[in-house]
mmCIF file of C-alpha atoms and ligand atoms in Angstrom:
data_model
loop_
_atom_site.group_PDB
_atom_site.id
_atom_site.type_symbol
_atom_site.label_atom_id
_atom_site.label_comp_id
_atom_site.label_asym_id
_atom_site.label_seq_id
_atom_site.Cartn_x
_atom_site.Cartn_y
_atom_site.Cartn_z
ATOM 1 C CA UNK M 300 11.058 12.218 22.083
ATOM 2 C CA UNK M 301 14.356 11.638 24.378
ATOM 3 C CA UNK M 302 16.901 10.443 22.512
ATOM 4 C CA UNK M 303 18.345 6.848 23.692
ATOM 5 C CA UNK M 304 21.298 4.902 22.796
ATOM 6 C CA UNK M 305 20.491 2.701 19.838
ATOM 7 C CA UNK M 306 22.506 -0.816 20.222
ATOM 8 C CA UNK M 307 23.775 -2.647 16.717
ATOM 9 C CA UNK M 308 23.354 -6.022 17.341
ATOM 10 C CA UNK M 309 25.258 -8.988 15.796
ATOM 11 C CA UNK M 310 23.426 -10.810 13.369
ATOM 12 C CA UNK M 311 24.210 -14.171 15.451
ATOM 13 C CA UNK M 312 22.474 -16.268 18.166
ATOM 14 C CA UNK M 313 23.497 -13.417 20.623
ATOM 15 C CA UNK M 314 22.199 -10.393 18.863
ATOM 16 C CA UNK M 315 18.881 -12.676 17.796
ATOM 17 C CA UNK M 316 18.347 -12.871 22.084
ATOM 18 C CA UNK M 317 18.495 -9.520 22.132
ATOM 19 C CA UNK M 318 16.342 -8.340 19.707
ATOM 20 C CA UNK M 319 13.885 -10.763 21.229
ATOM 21 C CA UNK M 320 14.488 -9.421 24.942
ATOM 22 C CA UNK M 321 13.696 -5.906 23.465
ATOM 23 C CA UNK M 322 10.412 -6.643 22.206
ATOM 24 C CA UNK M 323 9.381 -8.712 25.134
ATOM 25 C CA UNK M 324 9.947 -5.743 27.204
ATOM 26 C CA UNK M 325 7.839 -3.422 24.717
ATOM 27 C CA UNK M 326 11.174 -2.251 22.942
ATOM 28 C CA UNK M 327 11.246 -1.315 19.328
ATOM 29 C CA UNK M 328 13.627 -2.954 17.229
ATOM 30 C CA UNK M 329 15.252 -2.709 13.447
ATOM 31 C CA UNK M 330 15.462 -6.037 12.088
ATOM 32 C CA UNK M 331 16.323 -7.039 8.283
ATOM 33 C CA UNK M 332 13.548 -8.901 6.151
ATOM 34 C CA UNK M 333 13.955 -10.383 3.065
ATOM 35 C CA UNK M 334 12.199 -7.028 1.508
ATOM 36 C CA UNK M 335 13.334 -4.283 3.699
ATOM 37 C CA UNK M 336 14.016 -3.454 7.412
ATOM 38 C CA UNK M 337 11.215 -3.651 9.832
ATOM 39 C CA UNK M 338 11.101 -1.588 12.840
ATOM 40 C CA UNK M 339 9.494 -4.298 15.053
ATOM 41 C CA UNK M 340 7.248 -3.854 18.180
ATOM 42 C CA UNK M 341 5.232 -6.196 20.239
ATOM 43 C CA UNK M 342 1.804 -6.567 18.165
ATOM 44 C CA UNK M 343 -0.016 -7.260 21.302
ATOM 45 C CA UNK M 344 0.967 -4.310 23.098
ATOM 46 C CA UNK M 345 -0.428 -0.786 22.407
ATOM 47 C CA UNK M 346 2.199 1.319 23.995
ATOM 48 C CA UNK M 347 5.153 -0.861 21.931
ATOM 49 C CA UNK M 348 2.630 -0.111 18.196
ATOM 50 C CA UNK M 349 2.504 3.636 19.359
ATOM 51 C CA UNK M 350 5.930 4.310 19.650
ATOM 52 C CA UNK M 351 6.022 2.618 16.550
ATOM 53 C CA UNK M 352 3.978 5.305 14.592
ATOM 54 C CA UNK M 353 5.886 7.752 16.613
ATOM 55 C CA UNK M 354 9.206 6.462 15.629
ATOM 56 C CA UNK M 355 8.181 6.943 12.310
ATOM 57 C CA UNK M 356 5.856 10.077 12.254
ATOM 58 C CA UNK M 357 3.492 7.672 10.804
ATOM 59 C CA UNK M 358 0.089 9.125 10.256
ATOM 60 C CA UNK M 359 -1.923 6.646 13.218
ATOM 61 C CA UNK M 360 -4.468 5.662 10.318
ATOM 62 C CA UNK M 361 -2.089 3.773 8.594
ATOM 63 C CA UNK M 362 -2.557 0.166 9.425
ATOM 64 C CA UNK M 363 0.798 -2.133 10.310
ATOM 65 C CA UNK M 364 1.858 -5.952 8.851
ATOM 66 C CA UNK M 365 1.935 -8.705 11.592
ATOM 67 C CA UNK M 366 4.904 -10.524 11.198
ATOM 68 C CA UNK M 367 4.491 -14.377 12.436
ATOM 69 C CA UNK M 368 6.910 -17.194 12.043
ATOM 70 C CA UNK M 369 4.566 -19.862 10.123
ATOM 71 C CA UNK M 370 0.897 -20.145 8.906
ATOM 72 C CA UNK M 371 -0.045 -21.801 12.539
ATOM 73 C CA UNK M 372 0.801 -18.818 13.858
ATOM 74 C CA UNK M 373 -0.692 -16.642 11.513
ATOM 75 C CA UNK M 374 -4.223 -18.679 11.715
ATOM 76 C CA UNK M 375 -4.127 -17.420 15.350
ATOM 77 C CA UNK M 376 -4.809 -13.927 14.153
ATOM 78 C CA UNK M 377 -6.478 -13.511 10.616
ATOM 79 C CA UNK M 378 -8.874 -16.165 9.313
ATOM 80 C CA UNK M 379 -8.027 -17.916 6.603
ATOM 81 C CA UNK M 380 -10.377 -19.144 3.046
ATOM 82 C CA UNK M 381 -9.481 -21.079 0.044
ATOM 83 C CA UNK M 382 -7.706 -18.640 -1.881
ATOM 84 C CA UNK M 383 -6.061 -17.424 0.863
ATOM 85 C CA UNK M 384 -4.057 -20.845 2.365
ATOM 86 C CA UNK M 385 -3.200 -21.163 -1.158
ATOM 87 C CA UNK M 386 -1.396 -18.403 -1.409
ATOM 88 C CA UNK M 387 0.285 -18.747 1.639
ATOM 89 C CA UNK M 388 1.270 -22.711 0.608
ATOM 90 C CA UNK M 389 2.844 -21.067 -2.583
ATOM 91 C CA UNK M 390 4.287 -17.720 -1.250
ATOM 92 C CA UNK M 391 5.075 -18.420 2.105
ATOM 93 C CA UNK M 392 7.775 -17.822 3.718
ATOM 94 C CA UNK M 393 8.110 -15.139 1.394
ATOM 95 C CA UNK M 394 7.579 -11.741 0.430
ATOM 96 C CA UNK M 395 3.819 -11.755 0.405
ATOM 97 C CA UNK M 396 1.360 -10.187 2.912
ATOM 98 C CA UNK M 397 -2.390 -11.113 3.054
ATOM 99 C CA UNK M 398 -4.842 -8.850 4.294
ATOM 100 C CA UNK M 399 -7.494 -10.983 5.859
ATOM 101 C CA UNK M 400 -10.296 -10.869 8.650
ATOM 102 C CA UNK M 401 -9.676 -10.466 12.049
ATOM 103 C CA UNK M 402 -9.821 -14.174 13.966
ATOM 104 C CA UNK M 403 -11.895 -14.670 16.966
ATOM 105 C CA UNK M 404 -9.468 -13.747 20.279
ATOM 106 C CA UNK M 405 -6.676 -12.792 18.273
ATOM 107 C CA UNK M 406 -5.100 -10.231 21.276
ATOM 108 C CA UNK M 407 -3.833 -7.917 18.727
ATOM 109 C CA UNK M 408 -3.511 -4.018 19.599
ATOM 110 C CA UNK M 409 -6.740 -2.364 17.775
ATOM 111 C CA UNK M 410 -3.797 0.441 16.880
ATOM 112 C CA UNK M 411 -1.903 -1.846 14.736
ATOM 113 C CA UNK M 412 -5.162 -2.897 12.456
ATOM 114 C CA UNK M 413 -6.031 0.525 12.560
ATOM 115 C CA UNK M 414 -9.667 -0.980 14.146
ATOM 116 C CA UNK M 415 -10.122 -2.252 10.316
ATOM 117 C CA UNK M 416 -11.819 -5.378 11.421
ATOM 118 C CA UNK M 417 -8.656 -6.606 9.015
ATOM 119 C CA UNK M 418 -5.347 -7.404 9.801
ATOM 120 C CA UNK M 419 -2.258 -7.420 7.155
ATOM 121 C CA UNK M 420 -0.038 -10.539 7.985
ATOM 122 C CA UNK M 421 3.244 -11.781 6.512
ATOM 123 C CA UNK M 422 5.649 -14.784 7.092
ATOM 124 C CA UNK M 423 9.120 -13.510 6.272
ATOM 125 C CA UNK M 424 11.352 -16.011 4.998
ATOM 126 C CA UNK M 425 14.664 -13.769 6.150
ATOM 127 C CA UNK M 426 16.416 -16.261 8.567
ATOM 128 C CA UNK M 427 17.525 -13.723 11.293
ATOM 129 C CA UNK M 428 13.388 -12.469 10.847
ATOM 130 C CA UNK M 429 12.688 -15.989 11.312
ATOM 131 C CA UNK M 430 15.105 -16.605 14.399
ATOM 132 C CA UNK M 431 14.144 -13.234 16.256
ATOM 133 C CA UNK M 432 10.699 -13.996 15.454
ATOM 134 C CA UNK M 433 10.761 -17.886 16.431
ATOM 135 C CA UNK M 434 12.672 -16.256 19.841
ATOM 136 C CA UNK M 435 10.230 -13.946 20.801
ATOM 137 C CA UNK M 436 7.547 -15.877 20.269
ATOM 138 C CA UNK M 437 4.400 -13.626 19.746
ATOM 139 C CA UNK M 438 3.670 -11.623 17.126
ATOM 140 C CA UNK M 439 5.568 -8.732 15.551
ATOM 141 C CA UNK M 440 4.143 -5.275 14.132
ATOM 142 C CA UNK M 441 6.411 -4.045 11.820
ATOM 143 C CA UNK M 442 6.363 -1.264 9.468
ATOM 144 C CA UNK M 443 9.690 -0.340 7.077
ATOM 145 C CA UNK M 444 12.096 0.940 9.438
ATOM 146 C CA UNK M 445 12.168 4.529 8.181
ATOM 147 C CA UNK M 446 10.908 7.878 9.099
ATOM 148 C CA UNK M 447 6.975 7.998 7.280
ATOM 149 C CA UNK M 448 6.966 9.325 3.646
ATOM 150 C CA UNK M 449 10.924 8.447 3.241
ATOM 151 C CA UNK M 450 12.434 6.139 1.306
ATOM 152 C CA UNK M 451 12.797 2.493 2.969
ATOM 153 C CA UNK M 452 15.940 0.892 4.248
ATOM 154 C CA UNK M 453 17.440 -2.223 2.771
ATOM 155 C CA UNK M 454 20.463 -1.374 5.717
ATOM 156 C CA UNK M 455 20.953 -1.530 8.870
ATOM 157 C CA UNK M 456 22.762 2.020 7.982
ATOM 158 C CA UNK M 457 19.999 2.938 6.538
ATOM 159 C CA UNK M 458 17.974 2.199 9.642
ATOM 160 C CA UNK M 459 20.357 4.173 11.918
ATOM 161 C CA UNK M 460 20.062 7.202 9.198
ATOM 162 C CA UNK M 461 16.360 7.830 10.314
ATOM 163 C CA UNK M 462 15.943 6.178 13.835
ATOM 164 C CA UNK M 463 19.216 6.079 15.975
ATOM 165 C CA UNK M 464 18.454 8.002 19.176
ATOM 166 C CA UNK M 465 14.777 6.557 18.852
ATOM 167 C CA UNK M 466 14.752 2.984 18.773
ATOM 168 C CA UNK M 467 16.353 0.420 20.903
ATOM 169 C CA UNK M 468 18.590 -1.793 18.631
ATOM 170 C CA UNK M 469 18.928 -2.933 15.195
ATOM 171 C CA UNK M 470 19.955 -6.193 14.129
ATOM 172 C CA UNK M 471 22.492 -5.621 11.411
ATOM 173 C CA UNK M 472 21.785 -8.320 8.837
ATOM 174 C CA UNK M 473 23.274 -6.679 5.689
ATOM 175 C CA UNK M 474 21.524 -6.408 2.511
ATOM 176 C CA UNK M 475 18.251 -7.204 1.879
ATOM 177 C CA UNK M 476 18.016 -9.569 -0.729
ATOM 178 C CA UNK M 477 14.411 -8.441 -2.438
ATOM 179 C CA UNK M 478 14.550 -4.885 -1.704
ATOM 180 C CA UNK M 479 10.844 -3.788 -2.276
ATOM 181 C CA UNK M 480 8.376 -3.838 0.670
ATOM 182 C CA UNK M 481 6.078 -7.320 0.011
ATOM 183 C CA UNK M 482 3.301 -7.430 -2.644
ATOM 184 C CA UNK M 483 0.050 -6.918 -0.234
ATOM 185 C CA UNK M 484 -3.159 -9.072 -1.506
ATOM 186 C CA UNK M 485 -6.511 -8.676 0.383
ATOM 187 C CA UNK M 486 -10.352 -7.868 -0.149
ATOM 188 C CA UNK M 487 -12.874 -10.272 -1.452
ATOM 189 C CA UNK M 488 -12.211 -10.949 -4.197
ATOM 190 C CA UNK M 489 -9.090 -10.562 -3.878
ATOM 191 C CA UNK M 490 -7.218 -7.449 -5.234
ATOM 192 C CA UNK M 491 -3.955 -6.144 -5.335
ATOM 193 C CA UNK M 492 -3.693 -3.552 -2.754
ATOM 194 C CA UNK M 493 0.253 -2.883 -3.279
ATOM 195 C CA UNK M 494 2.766 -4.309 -6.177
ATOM 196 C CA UNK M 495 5.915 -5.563 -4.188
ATOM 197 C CA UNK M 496 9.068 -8.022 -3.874
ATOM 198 C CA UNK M 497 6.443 -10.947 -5.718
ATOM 199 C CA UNK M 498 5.344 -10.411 -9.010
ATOM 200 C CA UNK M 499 1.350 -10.025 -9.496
ATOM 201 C CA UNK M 500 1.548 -12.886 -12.550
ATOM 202 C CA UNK M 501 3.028 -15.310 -10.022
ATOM 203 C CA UNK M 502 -0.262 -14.608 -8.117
ATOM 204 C CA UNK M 503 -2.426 -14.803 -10.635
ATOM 205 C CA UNK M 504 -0.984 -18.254 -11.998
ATOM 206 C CA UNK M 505 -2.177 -19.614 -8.655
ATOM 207 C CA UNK M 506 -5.166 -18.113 -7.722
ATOM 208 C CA UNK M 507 -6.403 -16.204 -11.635
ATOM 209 C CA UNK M 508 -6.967 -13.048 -12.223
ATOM 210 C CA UNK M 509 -7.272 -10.215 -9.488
ATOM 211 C CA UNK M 510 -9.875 -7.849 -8.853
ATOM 212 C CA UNK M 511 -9.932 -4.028 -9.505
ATOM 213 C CA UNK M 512 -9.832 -2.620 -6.132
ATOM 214 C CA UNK M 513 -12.968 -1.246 -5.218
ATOM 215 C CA UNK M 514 -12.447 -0.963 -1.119
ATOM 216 C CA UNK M 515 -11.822 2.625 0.226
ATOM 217 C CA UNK M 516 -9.216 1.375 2.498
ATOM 218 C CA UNK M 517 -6.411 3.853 3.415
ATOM 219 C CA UNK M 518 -3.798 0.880 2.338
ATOM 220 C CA UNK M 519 -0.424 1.211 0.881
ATOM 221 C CA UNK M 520 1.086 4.206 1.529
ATOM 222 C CA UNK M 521 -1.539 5.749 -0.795
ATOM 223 C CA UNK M 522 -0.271 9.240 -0.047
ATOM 224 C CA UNK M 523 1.178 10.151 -3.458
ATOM 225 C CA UNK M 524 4.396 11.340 -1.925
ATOM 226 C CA UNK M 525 5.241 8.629 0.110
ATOM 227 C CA UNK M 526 8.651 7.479 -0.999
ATOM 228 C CA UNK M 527 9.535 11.169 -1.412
ATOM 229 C CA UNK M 528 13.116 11.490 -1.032
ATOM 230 C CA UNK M 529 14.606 15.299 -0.705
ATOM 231 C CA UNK M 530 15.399 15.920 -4.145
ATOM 232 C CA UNK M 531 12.731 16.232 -6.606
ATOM 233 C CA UNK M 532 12.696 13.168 -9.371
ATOM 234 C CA UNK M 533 11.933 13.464 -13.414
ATOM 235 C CA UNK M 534 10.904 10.065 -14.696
ATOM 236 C CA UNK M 535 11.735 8.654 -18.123
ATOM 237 C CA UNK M 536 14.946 10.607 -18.275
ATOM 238 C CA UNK M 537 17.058 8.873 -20.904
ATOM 239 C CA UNK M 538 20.165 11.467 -20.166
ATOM 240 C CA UNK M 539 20.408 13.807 -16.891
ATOM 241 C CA UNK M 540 19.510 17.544 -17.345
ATOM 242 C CA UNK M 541 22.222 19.951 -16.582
ATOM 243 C CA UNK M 542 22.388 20.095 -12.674
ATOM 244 C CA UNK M 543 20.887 16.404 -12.519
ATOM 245 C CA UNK M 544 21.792 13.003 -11.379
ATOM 246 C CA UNK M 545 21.047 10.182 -13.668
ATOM 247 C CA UNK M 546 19.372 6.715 -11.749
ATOM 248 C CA UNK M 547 19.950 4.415 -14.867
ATOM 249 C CA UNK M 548 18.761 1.301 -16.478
ATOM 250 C CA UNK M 549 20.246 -1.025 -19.011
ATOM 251 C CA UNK M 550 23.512 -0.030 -20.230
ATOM 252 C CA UNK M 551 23.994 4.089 -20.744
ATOM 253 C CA UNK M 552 25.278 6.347 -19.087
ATOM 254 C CA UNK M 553 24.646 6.898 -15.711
ATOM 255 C CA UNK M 554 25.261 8.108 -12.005
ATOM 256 C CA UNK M 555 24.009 4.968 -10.970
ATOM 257 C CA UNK M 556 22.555 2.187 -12.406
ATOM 258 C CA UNK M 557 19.965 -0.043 -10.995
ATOM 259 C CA UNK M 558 20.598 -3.142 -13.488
ATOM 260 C CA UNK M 559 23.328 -2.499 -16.555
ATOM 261 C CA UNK M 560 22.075 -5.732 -17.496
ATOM 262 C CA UNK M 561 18.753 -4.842 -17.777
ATOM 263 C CA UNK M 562 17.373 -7.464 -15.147
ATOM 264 C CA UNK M 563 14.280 -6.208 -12.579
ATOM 265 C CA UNK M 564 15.225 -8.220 -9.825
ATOM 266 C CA UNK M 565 18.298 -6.633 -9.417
ATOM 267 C CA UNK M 566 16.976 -3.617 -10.366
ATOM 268 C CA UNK M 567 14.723 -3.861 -7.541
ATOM 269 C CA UNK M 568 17.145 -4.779 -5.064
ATOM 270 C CA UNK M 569 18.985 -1.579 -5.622
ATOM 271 C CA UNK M 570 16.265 1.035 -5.982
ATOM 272 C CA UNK M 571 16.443 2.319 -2.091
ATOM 273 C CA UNK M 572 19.699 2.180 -1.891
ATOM 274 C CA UNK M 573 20.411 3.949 -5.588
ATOM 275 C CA UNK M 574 17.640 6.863 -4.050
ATOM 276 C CA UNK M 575 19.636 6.839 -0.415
ATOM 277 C CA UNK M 576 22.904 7.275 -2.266
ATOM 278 C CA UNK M 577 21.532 9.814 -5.049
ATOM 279 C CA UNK M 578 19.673 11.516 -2.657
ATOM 280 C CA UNK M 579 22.837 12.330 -0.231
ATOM 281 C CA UNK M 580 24.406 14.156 -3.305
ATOM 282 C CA UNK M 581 21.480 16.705 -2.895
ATOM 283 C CA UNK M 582 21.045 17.191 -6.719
ATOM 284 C CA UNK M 583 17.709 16.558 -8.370
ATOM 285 C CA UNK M 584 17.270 12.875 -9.801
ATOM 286 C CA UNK M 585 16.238 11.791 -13.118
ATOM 287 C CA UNK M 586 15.309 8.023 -13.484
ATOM 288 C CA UNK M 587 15.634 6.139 -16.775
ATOM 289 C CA UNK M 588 12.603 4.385 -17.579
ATOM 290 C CA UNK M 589 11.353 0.878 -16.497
ATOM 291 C CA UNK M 590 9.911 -1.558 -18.259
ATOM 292 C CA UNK M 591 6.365 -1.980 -16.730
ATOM 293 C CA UNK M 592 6.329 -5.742 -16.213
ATOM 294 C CA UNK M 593 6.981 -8.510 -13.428
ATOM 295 C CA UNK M 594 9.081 -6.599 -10.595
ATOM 296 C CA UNK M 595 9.296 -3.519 -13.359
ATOM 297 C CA UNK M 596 5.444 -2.828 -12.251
ATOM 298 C CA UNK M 597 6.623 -2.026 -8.439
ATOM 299 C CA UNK M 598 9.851 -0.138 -9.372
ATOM 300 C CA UNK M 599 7.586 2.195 -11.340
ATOM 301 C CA UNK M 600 5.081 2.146 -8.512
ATOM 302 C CA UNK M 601 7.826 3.842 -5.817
ATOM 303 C CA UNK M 602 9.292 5.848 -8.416
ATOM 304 C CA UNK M 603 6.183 7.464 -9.363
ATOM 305 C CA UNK M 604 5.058 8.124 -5.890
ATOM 306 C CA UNK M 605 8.910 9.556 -5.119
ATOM 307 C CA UNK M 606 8.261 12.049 -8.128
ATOM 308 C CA UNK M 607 4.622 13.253 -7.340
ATOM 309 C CA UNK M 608 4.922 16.738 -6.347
ATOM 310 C CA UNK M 609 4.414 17.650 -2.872
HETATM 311 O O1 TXA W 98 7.928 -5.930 3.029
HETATM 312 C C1 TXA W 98 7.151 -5.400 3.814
HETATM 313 O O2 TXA W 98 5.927 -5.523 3.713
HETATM 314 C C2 TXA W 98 7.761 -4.571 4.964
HETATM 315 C C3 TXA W 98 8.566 -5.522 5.835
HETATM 316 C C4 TXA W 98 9.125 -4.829 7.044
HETATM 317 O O3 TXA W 98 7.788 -6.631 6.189
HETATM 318 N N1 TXA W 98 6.750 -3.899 5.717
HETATM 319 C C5 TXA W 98 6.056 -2.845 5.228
HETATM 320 O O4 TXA W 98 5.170 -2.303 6.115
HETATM 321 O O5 TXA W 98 6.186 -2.402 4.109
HETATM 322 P P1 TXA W 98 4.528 -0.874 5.949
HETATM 323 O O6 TXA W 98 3.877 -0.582 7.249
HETATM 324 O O7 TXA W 98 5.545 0.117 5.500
HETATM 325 O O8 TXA W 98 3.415 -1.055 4.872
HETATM 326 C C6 TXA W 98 2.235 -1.761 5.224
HETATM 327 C C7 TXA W 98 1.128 -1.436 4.272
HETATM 328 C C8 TXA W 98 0.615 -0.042 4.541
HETATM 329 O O9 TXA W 98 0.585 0.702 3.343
HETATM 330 C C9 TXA W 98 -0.763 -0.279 5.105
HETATM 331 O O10 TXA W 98 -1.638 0.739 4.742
HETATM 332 C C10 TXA W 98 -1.138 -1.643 4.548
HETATM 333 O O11 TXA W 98 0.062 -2.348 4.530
HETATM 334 N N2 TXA W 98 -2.057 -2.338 5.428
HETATM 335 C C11 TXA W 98 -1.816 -2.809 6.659
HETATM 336 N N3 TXA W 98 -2.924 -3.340 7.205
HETATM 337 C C12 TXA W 98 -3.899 -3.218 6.293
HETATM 338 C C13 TXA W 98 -5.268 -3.558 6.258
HETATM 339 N N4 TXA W 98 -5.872 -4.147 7.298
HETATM 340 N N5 TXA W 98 -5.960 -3.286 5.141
HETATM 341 C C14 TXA W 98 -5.363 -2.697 4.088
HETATM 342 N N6 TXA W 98 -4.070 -2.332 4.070
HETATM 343 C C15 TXA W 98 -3.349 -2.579 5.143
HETATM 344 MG MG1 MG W 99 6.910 1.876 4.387
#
């Protein structure tokens, strides 16, 4: 792919035009969620969702969110049951994405469904999402903005790491405030097809208990190694091995620490950028272990898929 010059764009009314102008003209652009960064495209436009997966070096079968503004515009492209509007009255705009049958007309690129007869859709509650979205006007495919099978970005620095030269722009919003991809529901009845930024009780104390997943579905980044940063990572460390850097938890020792305090949510909101940082020092990573509940279930989910061996 040629390289291009990739604009940073203010995260103000100026920069929000010009994200929007990108994607109108079939552009790609890096804009911060409330979970991570999405590298944005047109959702209607096959050429825009292919140089999506080629931005990335995303394996095509892989299936893409639709990012829409509000549940009006989301009922333009997925249909919608019981469970399913009450989960977006509770969740959205939030860090939830519903995987849901096409609806009739819905104009969406087969590529970015994957031609699942499905579509995963999400209404991010990040303003500047909200703005470039409400701006554009259509409907926005949008992956995490990082190259496939590395870890995501929660900055716009992170974005630039893996995709300057090869997209248009990035808004630079700062940190993302979750910093875990969205918790992806879908299937009847429904399942949970990936833990993320909203915990699986809150779900259940709205809609009961989930299903096992039984669907085939190649859905969240089911290959093992997908968060695989360079360096190889030994879970349940409590210290570091000679040689190793220590990703801590709760108050020890540590290289870095994703909560001293203990707490998942920040926890959460550090993990990518912890990995990033740990990562640069090119050492091999041991990570303290997690507690398996609320947000702990997710953190355990990427680190797990970091350390499978590949
Ligand atoms: O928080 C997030 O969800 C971020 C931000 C940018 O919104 N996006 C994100 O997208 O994590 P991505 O492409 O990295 O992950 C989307 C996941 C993939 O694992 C994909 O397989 C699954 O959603 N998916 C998409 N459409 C699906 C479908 N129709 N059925 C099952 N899984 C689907
Ligand atoms: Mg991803």
């Amino acid at each position: 792919m040629n390289t291009i010059d990739t604009r940073t764009l203010p995260p103000d009314a100026e920069g929000i035009a010009a994200a929007a102008k990108v994607l109108a003209r079939g552009g790609l652009v890096g804009f911060p969620t409330e979970t991570v960064y999405g590298l944005g495209g047109d959702a209607r436009n096959g050429r825009a969702v292919a140089q999506i997966f080629a931005a990335k070096g995303r394996p095509s079968f892989n299936p893409l969110i639709v990012h829409v503004p509000d549940i009006d515009a989301a009922r333009r492209f997925a249909q919608f049951d019981d469970m399913a509007l009450q989960l977006a009255a509770a969740f959205w705009p939030g860090a939830l994405t519903l995987v849901l049958p096409l609806a009739m007309g819905h104009g969406l690129s087969p590529l970015v469904t994957a031609d699942l007869g499905t579509v995963a859709i999400r209404v991010p509650a990040h303003p500047l999402a909200q703005q470039i979205l409400r701006r554009f006007g259509g409907p926005v495919a949008a992956p995490s903005a990082n190259l496939s099978g590395r870890i995501s970005p929660t900055t716009a620095v992170h974005v630039l790491a893996d995709l300057s030269g090869v997209i248009d722009a990035v808004v630079d919003g700062g940190g993302c405030p979750v910093g875990l991809e969205s918790t992806i529901i879908g299937g009847i009845p429904p399942a949970l097809l990936r833990p993320g930024g909203i915990a699986v009780e809150q779900i259940e104390a709205i809609i009961g208990p989930l299903a096992k997943r039984v669907d085939t579905i190649t859905a969240p980044g089911q290959l093992a190694s997908h968060y695989a940063p360079d360096a190889s990572v030994r879970l349940n460390a409590n210290r570091a091995h000679p040689g190793e850097v220590l990703l801590g938890f709760g108050p020890m020792e540590s290289d870095l620490n994703l909560s001293v305090s203990g707490d998942l949510v920040e926890a959460a909101a550090h993990l990518f950028d912890h990995l990033h940082r740990l990562n640069a020092l090119g050492q091999p990573i041991a990570a303290a272990p997690i507690p398996n509940t609320g947000l702990g279930r997710a953190i355990n989910d990427r680190l797990t898929r970091a350390a499978a061996p590949r």
